[in-house]
Short mmCIF file of C-alpha atoms in Angstrom, two decimals:
data_model
loop_
_atom_site.label_atom_id
_atom_site.label_comp_id
_atom_site.label_asym_id
_atom_site.label_seq_id
_atom_site.Cartn_x
_atom_site.Cartn_y
_atom_site.Cartn_z
CA MET M 1 -8.46 -5.13 29.45
CA PRO M 2 -8.47 -9.04 28.99
CA ALA M 3 -5.89 -10.36 26.28
CA ILE M 4 -7.08 -12.47 23.32
CA THR M 5 -5.83 -15.64 21.76
CA PRO M 6 -5.25 -16.88 18.40
CA PRO M 7 -8.48 -18.83 16.97
CA SER M 8 -7.09 -22.21 17.40
CA GLY M 9 -7.10 -21.21 21.69
CA GLY M 10 -10.69 -20.04 21.14
CA ALA M 11 -11.02 -16.08 20.40
CA SER M 12 -14.75 -15.60 19.62
CA THR M 13 -15.17 -13.37 15.90
CA ALA M 14 -16.55 -10.34 17.59
CA ALA M 15 -13.13 -10.01 19.76
CA LEU M 16 -11.56 -10.73 16.23
CA ILE M 17 -13.32 -8.39 14.49
CA GLY M 18 -13.47 -5.21 17.53
CA ARG M 19 -9.90 -6.17 18.49
CA ILE M 20 -8.05 -6.83 15.27
CA LEU M 21 -10.32 -5.54 11.92
CA LEU M 22 -12.09 -2.54 12.73
CA PRO M 23 -9.18 -0.78 14.28
CA PHE M 24 -6.21 -1.51 12.85
CA GLY M 25 -8.75 -0.98 9.88
CA ILE M 26 -9.55 2.39 10.91
CA ALA M 27 -5.61 3.24 10.91
CA TYR M 28 -5.40 2.15 7.71
CA PHE M 29 -8.05 3.87 5.68
CA PHE M 30 -5.92 6.93 7.16
CA SER M 31 -3.30 5.92 5.52
CA PHE M 32 -4.47 5.13 2.54
CA LEU M 33 -5.92 8.96 2.94
CA TYR M 34 -2.90 10.65 3.48
CA ARG M 35 -1.14 8.58 0.92
CA THR M 36 -4.06 9.69 -1.88
CA VAL M 37 -5.02 12.90 -1.10
CA ASN M 38 -2.28 14.75 -3.06
CA ALA M 39 -4.25 14.06 -6.26
CA VAL M 40 -7.04 16.35 -5.43
CA ALA M 41 -5.35 18.86 -3.46
CA GLY M 42 -2.61 18.77 -5.30
CA PRO M 43 -3.02 21.23 -7.63
CA GLU M 44 -3.73 23.63 -4.99
CA ILE M 45 -0.73 23.31 -3.19
CA ALA M 46 1.41 23.26 -6.29
CA ALA M 47 -0.90 26.99 -6.76
CA SER M 48 -0.26 28.13 -3.61
CA LEU M 49 3.32 27.69 -3.38
CA ASP M 50 4.00 28.25 -7.32
CA LEU M 51 5.39 24.38 -7.63
CA THR M 52 6.43 22.51 -10.60
CA PRO M 53 4.92 19.09 -11.57
CA GLY M 54 8.44 17.48 -10.61
CA ASP M 55 8.54 19.72 -7.68
CA LEU M 56 4.75 18.37 -7.06
CA GLY M 57 5.91 14.91 -7.61
CA LEU M 58 9.08 14.61 -5.27
CA VAL M 59 6.98 16.48 -2.46
CA THR M 60 4.31 13.82 -2.54
CA SER M 61 6.99 10.83 -2.96
CA ALA M 62 8.51 11.54 0.05
CA TYR M 63 6.07 10.02 1.99
CA PHE M 64 6.82 7.18 -0.50
CA LEU M 65 11.05 7.87 0.72
CA THR M 66 10.52 7.33 4.99
CA PHE M 67 7.89 5.03 4.45
CA ALA M 68 10.03 2.66 2.31
CA LEU M 69 13.18 3.35 4.68
CA PHE M 70 11.57 2.61 8.00
CA GLN M 71 9.85 -1.02 6.69
CA ILE M 72 13.23 -3.41 8.22
CA PRO M 73 13.35 -1.59 11.17
CA LEU M 74 9.49 -1.43 11.43
CA GLY M 75 9.74 -5.54 10.77
CA ILE M 76 12.10 -6.02 14.53
CA LEU M 77 9.68 -3.80 15.78
CA LEU M 78 6.50 -5.69 15.10
CA ASP M 79 8.33 -9.08 15.89
CA ARG M 80 9.79 -7.73 19.11
CA TYR M 81 6.78 -5.71 20.46
CA GLY M 82 3.63 -6.60 18.27
CA PRO M 83 1.61 -4.00 16.28
CA ARG M 84 -0.95 -2.24 18.77
CA ILE M 85 2.31 -0.49 20.04
CA VAL M 86 3.66 0.31 17.62
CA GLU M 87 1.46 1.38 15.54
CA ALA M 88 -0.28 3.31 18.08
CA ALA M 89 3.41 5.53 18.32
CA LEU M 90 3.99 5.91 14.90
CA LEU M 91 0.81 7.67 14.46
CA VAL M 92 1.55 10.10 16.73
CA ILE M 93 4.71 11.18 13.98
CA ALA M 94 1.69 10.99 11.57
CA ALA M 95 -0.12 13.61 13.09
CA GLY M 96 2.84 15.71 13.83
CA GLY M 97 3.92 15.58 10.21
CA ALA M 98 0.09 16.49 9.21
CA LEU M 99 0.93 20.17 11.44
CA VAL M 100 3.97 20.47 9.41
CA PHE M 101 2.76 20.20 6.20
CA ALA M 102 -0.07 22.39 6.88
CA MET M 103 2.31 25.43 8.20
CA ALA M 104 4.46 24.95 5.16
CA ASP M 105 6.03 27.84 2.47
CA SER M 106 8.78 26.33 1.33
CA ILE M 107 9.26 22.60 -0.72
CA THR M 108 11.56 21.29 1.92
CA ALA M 109 9.00 22.59 4.78
CA LEU M 110 6.62 20.11 2.20
CA ALA M 111 9.06 17.18 2.12
CA ILE M 112 10.01 17.60 4.97
CA GLY M 113 5.96 17.07 6.10
CA ARG M 114 4.77 14.67 3.74
CA GLY M 115 7.73 12.96 5.10
CA LEU M 116 7.14 12.41 8.59
CA ILE M 117 3.35 11.53 7.50
CA GLY M 118 5.35 8.82 5.62
CA LEU M 119 7.23 7.75 9.08
CA GLY M 120 4.23 7.44 10.62
CA VAL M 121 1.83 5.44 8.38
CA SER M 122 4.19 3.23 7.53
CA ALA M 123 2.72 0.52 10.44
CA CYS M 124 -0.87 0.44 9.11
CA LEU M 125 -0.96 -2.33 7.14
CA MET M 126 2.17 -4.07 7.79
CA ALA M 127 0.94 -3.88 11.60
CA ALA M 128 -2.76 -5.18 10.56
CA LEU M 129 -0.58 -7.60 8.63
CA LYS M 130 1.57 -9.09 11.26
CA ALA M 131 -1.83 -9.01 13.98
CA ASN M 132 -3.51 -11.45 10.79
CA VAL M 133 -0.65 -13.35 10.95
CA GLN M 134 -0.64 -13.80 14.87
CA TRP M 135 -4.38 -14.13 15.36
CA PHE M 136 -6.58 -15.59 11.95
CA PRO M 137 -5.42 -19.56 10.24
CA ALA M 138 -2.98 -19.09 6.95
CA ALA M 139 -5.61 -20.70 4.95
CA ARG M 140 -7.69 -17.39 6.02
CA LEU M 141 -5.01 -14.75 5.79
CA PRO M 142 -6.50 -13.69 2.01
CA LEU M 143 -9.73 -12.58 3.17
CA ALA M 144 -8.64 -11.37 6.39
CA ASN M 145 -6.06 -9.15 4.31
CA GLY M 146 -8.43 -7.96 1.81
CA ILE M 147 -10.61 -6.16 4.67
CA ILE M 148 -8.10 -4.63 5.70
CA ILE M 149 -7.26 -2.83 2.74
CA ALA M 150 -10.78 -2.66 1.55
CA MET M 151 -10.88 -0.03 4.88
CA GLY M 152 -7.95 1.62 3.25
CA GLY M 153 -9.66 2.21 -0.27
CA LEU M 154 -12.74 4.16 1.73
CA GLY M 155 -9.86 6.38 2.73
CA ALA M 156 -8.66 6.34 -0.90
CA ILE M 157 -12.12 7.74 -1.47
CA ALA M 158 -12.29 10.16 0.67
CA ALA M 159 -9.46 11.67 -0.25
CA THR M 160 -11.03 12.44 -3.64
CA THR M 161 -14.49 14.19 -3.48
CA PRO M 162 -15.01 15.09 -0.20
CA VAL M 163 -11.85 16.70 0.14
CA GLN M 164 -12.52 18.67 -3.39
CA ILE M 165 -16.18 19.20 -1.16
CA ALA M 166 -13.92 20.82 1.60
CA LEU M 167 -11.74 22.74 -0.72
CA THR M 168 -14.52 24.62 -2.16
CA VAL M 169 -14.87 25.90 2.04
CA THR M 170 -12.24 25.80 3.32
CA ASP M 171 -7.85 25.44 2.23
CA TRP M 172 -5.77 22.53 1.74
CA ARG M 173 -3.59 23.89 5.44
CA ALA M 174 -6.67 23.58 7.49
CA ILE M 175 -7.34 19.75 5.70
CA PHE M 176 -3.99 19.40 7.04
CA THR M 177 -4.54 20.20 10.50
CA ALA M 178 -7.72 17.93 10.41
CA LEU M 179 -5.99 15.11 9.88
CA ALA M 180 -3.70 15.80 12.04
CA VAL M 181 -6.58 15.85 15.10
CA MET M 182 -7.87 12.96 13.74
CA THR M 183 -4.86 11.00 13.58
CA VAL M 184 -3.95 11.41 16.99
CA ALA M 185 -7.74 10.07 17.72
CA VAL M 186 -6.76 6.88 15.85
CA ALA M 187 -3.58 6.99 17.60
CA VAL M 188 -5.39 6.86 21.67
CA LEU M 189 -8.32 3.71 19.95
CA LEU M 190 -6.04 1.65 18.68
CA PHE M 191 -3.95 2.04 21.53
CA ALA M 192 -6.89 1.02 23.98
CA VAL M 193 -8.89 -1.33 22.02
CA GLY M 194 -5.99 -3.43 20.44
CA PRO M 195 -4.80 -7.17 21.64
CA ARG M 196 -2.40 -6.59 24.00
CA HIS M 197 -1.41 -10.51 23.97
CA ALA M 198 1.27 -11.07 21.52
CA LYS M 199 3.20 -12.95 20.39
CA ALA M 200 6.47 -10.52 20.34
CA GLY M 201 9.82 -11.66 20.04
CA ARG M 202 11.24 -9.96 22.40
CA SER M 203 13.57 -12.73 23.67
CA GLU M 204 15.28 -12.32 20.02
CA SER M 205 18.05 -10.19 20.09
CA TRP M 206 18.92 -7.42 17.31
CA GLY M 207 21.30 -9.04 15.90
CA ALA M 208 19.54 -12.52 15.57
CA ALA M 209 16.18 -9.82 14.34
CA ILE M 210 18.69 -8.63 11.46
CA ARG M 211 20.44 -11.93 10.48
CA GLY M 212 16.06 -13.06 10.31
CA ALA M 213 15.46 -10.33 7.87
CA ALA M 214 18.56 -11.70 5.66
CA ARG M 215 17.69 -14.55 5.39
CA ILE M 216 14.53 -12.98 3.85
CA PHE M 217 16.51 -11.40 1.64
CA ARG M 218 17.84 -14.64 0.75
CA SER M 219 15.42 -16.63 -0.29
CA PRO M 220 14.86 -18.02 -3.55
CA VAL M 221 11.11 -17.77 -3.25
CA PHE M 222 11.12 -14.22 -1.57
CA LEU M 223 13.54 -13.42 -5.08
CA ARG M 224 11.25 -14.60 -7.47
CA ILE M 225 7.63 -13.05 -6.29
CA ALA M 226 8.61 -9.87 -5.15
CA PRO M 227 9.65 -8.51 -8.33
CA LEU M 228 5.76 -8.35 -9.75
CA VAL M 229 4.64 -7.24 -6.44
CA VAL M 230 6.66 -4.22 -6.51
CA LEU M 231 6.16 -3.62 -10.22
CA SER M 232 2.68 -3.50 -9.97
CA GLN M 233 2.32 -1.99 -6.14
CA ALA M 234 4.92 0.81 -7.16
CA THR M 235 2.72 1.76 -10.41
CA PHE M 236 -0.66 1.35 -8.65
CA LEU M 237 0.23 3.77 -5.75
CA ALA M 238 2.16 6.40 -8.32
CA TYR M 239 -0.96 6.85 -10.62
CA HIS M 240 -3.36 6.10 -8.06
CA GLY M 241 -1.57 9.10 -5.84
CA LEU M 242 -0.92 11.09 -8.20
CA TRP M 243 -0.54 11.16 -12.19
CA ALA M 244 -3.96 9.24 -12.66
CA ALA M 245 -5.61 12.65 -11.90
CA ILE M 246 -2.59 14.36 -14.46
CA TRP M 247 -3.37 11.20 -16.72
CA MET M 248 -7.12 12.37 -16.91
CA ARG M 249 -6.04 16.36 -17.71
CA ASP M 250 -3.12 15.72 -19.85
CA VAL M 251 -4.71 12.21 -21.85
CA ALA M 252 -8.02 12.32 -21.57
CA ALA M 253 -8.60 16.48 -21.62
CA VAL M 254 -11.12 15.61 -18.80
CA PRO M 255 -12.04 18.87 -16.91
CA ALA M 256 -10.50 19.15 -13.77
CA ALA M 257 -13.82 19.98 -11.76
CA ASP M 258 -14.33 16.33 -13.03
CA VAL M 259 -11.33 15.09 -12.50
CA ALA M 260 -11.76 14.04 -8.41
CA ALA M 261 -15.90 12.78 -9.36
CA ILE M 262 -14.11 10.54 -12.16
CA LEU M 263 -11.08 9.39 -9.05
CA GLY M 264 -13.33 9.06 -6.41
CA ILE M 265 -15.74 6.25 -8.62
CA ALA M 266 -12.77 4.79 -10.02
CA THR M 267 -11.46 3.91 -6.30
CA THR M 268 -14.79 2.24 -5.13
CA GLY M 269 -12.58 -0.12 -7.09
CA ILE M 270 -10.00 -0.50 -4.27
CA ILE M 271 -12.94 -1.92 -2.27
CA PHE M 272 -14.33 -4.61 -4.13
CA GLY M 273 -11.45 -5.02 -5.58
CA SER M 274 -9.37 -5.79 -1.77
CA LEU M 275 -12.80 -7.34 -0.90
CA GLY M 276 -13.04 -9.67 -4.13
CA THR M 277 -10.36 -10.87 -4.67
CA GLY M 278 -9.29 -11.82 -0.71
CA LEU M 279 -12.74 -13.66 -1.49
CA ILE M 280 -12.66 -15.20 -4.80
CA ALA M 281 -9.09 -16.45 -3.65
CA ASP M 282 -10.18 -18.22 -0.24
CA ARG M 283 -13.21 -19.60 -2.35
CA LEU M 284 -10.93 -20.94 -4.99
CA ARG M 285 -8.12 -22.07 -2.40
CA GLN M 286 -10.95 -23.81 -0.80
CA ARG M 287 -11.43 -26.17 -4.32
CA GLY M 288 -7.96 -26.81 -4.31
CA VAL M 289 -6.43 -23.98 -6.45
CA PRO M 290 -3.04 -22.43 -4.55
CA VAL M 291 -3.50 -18.85 -3.50
CA LEU M 292 -0.55 -18.60 -5.83
CA ARG M 293 -1.89 -19.00 -9.48
CA THR M 294 -5.19 -17.00 -8.48
CA ALA M 295 -2.66 -13.66 -8.18
CA LEU M 296 -1.34 -14.49 -10.97
CA GLY M 297 -4.56 -14.38 -13.46
CA PHE M 298 -5.08 -10.79 -10.96
CA SER M 299 -1.86 -9.78 -12.15
CA LEU M 300 -2.54 -9.91 -15.73
CA ALA M 301 -5.95 -9.13 -15.32
CA PHE M 302 -4.29 -5.47 -13.87
CA ILE M 303 -1.63 -5.74 -16.93
CA ALA M 304 -4.73 -6.05 -19.39
CA VAL M 305 -5.99 -2.44 -17.64
CA GLN M 306 -2.80 -1.01 -18.50
CA ALA M 307 -2.44 -1.78 -22.18
CA ALA M 308 -5.90 -0.90 -22.43
CA LEU M 309 -4.94 2.97 -21.41
CA VAL M 310 -2.16 3.08 -23.15
CA PHE M 311 -3.69 2.02 -26.26
CA GLY M 312 -6.28 4.32 -25.85
CA LEU M 313 -8.84 1.18 -26.48
CA PRO M 314 -12.53 3.17 -26.61
CA VAL M 315 -13.36 2.25 -23.30
CA PRO M 316 -14.89 4.99 -21.08
CA GLY M 317 -11.92 6.15 -19.00
CA ILE M 318 -13.92 5.86 -16.05
CA ALA M 319 -14.27 2.25 -16.32
CA LEU M 320 -10.69 1.76 -17.19
CA TRP M 321 -9.69 3.52 -13.43
CA THR M 322 -11.68 1.63 -11.97
CA ALA M 323 -10.68 -1.37 -13.42
CA PHE M 324 -7.07 -0.61 -12.58
CA ALA M 325 -8.39 0.40 -8.72
CA PHE M 326 -9.95 -3.34 -8.70
CA PHE M 327 -6.74 -5.10 -9.33
CA GLY M 328 -4.07 -2.52 -8.67
CA LEU M 329 -3.41 -3.91 -5.17
CA SER M 330 -4.55 -7.59 -6.23
CA SER M 331 -0.98 -8.34 -5.96
CA MET M 332 -1.15 -7.83 -2.04
CA LEU M 333 -2.23 -11.81 -2.30
CA TYR M 334 1.07 -12.63 -2.99
CA PHE M 335 1.78 -11.45 0.77
CA ALA M 336 -0.78 -14.07 2.01
CA VAL M 337 1.60 -16.36 -0.18
CA LEU M 338 4.86 -15.76 0.94
CA ASN M 339 3.52 -15.12 5.05
CA ALA M 340 2.59 -18.68 5.03
CA ALA M 341 6.22 -20.07 3.69
CA PHE M 342 7.76 -18.59 6.57
CA PRO M 343 7.65 -19.05 10.42
CA PRO M 344 5.07 -17.14 11.99
CA GLU M 345 7.80 -15.37 13.95
CA LEU M 346 9.10 -13.54 10.78
CA GLY M 347 5.83 -12.56 9.60
CA GLY M 348 6.70 -9.07 10.43
CA ARG M 349 9.40 -9.00 8.35
CA VAL M 350 8.38 -10.97 5.19
CA SER M 351 5.73 -8.37 4.91
CA THR M 352 7.99 -5.04 5.57
CA SER M 353 10.77 -6.90 3.44
CA VAL M 354 8.63 -6.21 0.33
CA ASN M 355 7.01 -3.33 1.52
CA MET M 356 10.51 -1.77 1.96
CA LEU M 357 11.23 -2.84 -2.01
CA VAL M 358 7.50 -1.30 -3.01
CA PHE M 359 7.61 2.42 -1.46
CA SER M 360 11.14 3.30 -2.33
CA SER M 361 9.87 2.17 -5.94
CA ALA M 362 6.94 4.18 -5.48
CA PHE M 363 9.33 6.79 -4.37
CA LEU M 364 11.37 6.96 -7.32
CA LEU M 365 8.28 6.13 -10.16
CA GLN M 366 6.57 9.26 -8.37
CA TRP M 367 8.73 11.40 -8.52
CA LEU M 368 10.86 9.71 -12.16
CA VAL M 369 6.98 10.46 -13.83
CA GLY M 370 6.83 14.34 -13.04
CA VAL M 371 10.60 14.05 -14.36
CA LEU M 372 10.02 12.37 -17.64
CA LEU M 373 6.86 14.59 -17.97
CA ASP M 374 8.42 17.82 -17.12
CA PRO M 375 9.85 18.33 -20.47
CA TRP M 376 7.02 18.00 -23.10
CA GLU M 377 3.87 19.69 -23.98
CA GLY M 378 0.72 19.26 -25.99
CA ALA M 379 1.50 16.21 -27.79
CA ASP M 380 4.31 15.37 -27.56
CA ARG M 381 3.40 15.37 -23.62
CA VAL M 382 1.01 12.49 -24.43
CA PHE M 383 2.74 10.38 -26.24
CA ALA M 384 5.34 11.27 -22.88
CA HIS M 385 2.55 9.95 -20.86
CA ARG M 386 2.14 6.44 -23.06
CA ALA M 387 5.57 5.66 -23.12
CA VAL M 388 5.82 5.73 -19.10
CA PHE M 389 2.85 3.67 -19.04
CA GLY M 390 3.29 1.12 -21.19
CA THR M 391 6.63 1.05 -20.42
CA LEU M 392 6.08 -0.05 -16.57
CA ALA M 393 3.78 -2.58 -18.53
CA GLY M 394 5.95 -3.92 -20.07
CA LEU M 395 8.31 -4.50 -16.78
CA GLN M 396 5.79 -6.53 -14.95
CA ILE M 397 4.77 -8.33 -18.01
CA ALA M 398 8.72 -9.49 -17.50
CA ALA M 399 8.64 -10.48 -14.09
CA ILE M 400 5.82 -12.58 -14.66
CA PHE M 401 8.43 -15.11 -16.75
CA ILE M 402 10.38 -15.61 -13.33
CA LEU M 403 7.58 -16.22 -10.57
CA PRO M 404 7.77 -19.95 -9.07
CA THR M 405 5.02 -22.38 -9.97
CA HIS M 406 4.96 -23.89 -6.42
CA VAL M 407 5.49 -22.18 -2.94
CA ALA M 408 5.44 -24.63 -0.39
CA THR M 409 3.59 -23.18 2.85
CA ARG M 410 5.26 -23.19 6.22
CA ASP M 411 2.91 -26.74 7.27
CA ASP M 412 4.23 -28.72 3.99
CA PRO M 413 7.61 -30.74 5.55
CA ALA M 414 9.40 -29.58 2.15
CA ALA M 415 8.65 -25.28 2.91
CA GLU M 416 12.32 -25.05 4.69
CA GLU M 417 13.90 -26.69 1.39
CA THR M 418 11.86 -24.16 -0.98
CA ARG M 419 13.44 -20.61 1.27
CA ARG M 420 16.61 -21.98 1.36
#
């Protein structure tokens, strides 16, 4: 299959869609499906194996732990070998993890399977962002990234009502077995149609690659942006992937049969939010508004939604959870800000450095929420829910105060000075 070249070299829009956005988007669809499926299947899994809320939180969060631990090696692999080969190989591991999970009969086996799934899909978004950095101009990254994330939103929707319907005709073990088969098919698709020509850094030694990653963590612009991204996304991932459903049951007293339907509707916010925030950022950028400023506006909106949930404002729950999903991944705009500030050859490591912090925090948070809720019952548990959620919103407010007011791009002569 002939190689494609970056847009400046004449790649057609059809090639960019068919060889990059579509296959990488489908892979991210399954990544998000795996990430959120336990929000609906979790009660069935817990009932069949007698798991406590803390047990379920730990098992579900194992995905985030392995996902996070692999991010730095992943960034180096993406920069050295390109996104196509790396992601296709890892998806096979995800399929194996799904099979282990489907056959598990203990909390340990469940955690191992879930951990392998997390490792296997750890490249799905990062590989897509790396491919976008390689093949799209920096100015169009918010839109290209938004399209990929929107396809992940479709995967999140597939993990709600469709999974609930499937559970009426089969069990959770059969669902994970089917997911394993489909994941292998996605790996084959990505390997077959993904772009073979990549600006991979094979000539860079592993030592130099690791020093490049360390350089990112020493960068003031990274250190000032990362806390807000981490807090926002970890909160979104922990709640959307598991605790939103428990909140609906404990705080809003939503019948169990209605939770999946509400989550399914609310999850459409991910699609519209990802596309919408990308389009808005793109349009405002054309009018001279920096992406950083647009991202900050969306972060404030996300915090406002969390505050409305915590304080129980008289707004329909389905509207608030849809807004939660709409703004929940808007902090992905900061990825475009950071990628534009560093050289393209560091693109994989920039994204995975943030992602490592995001997913390690999501692991801790998804588990910790369960631990904090375990001792409480009745009205006390409702208060505990509100206290935990409110604390997370307060931390996000604090992180806003250390954001930089301006970030120079890699095309700006001042960019190198900003990163030092």
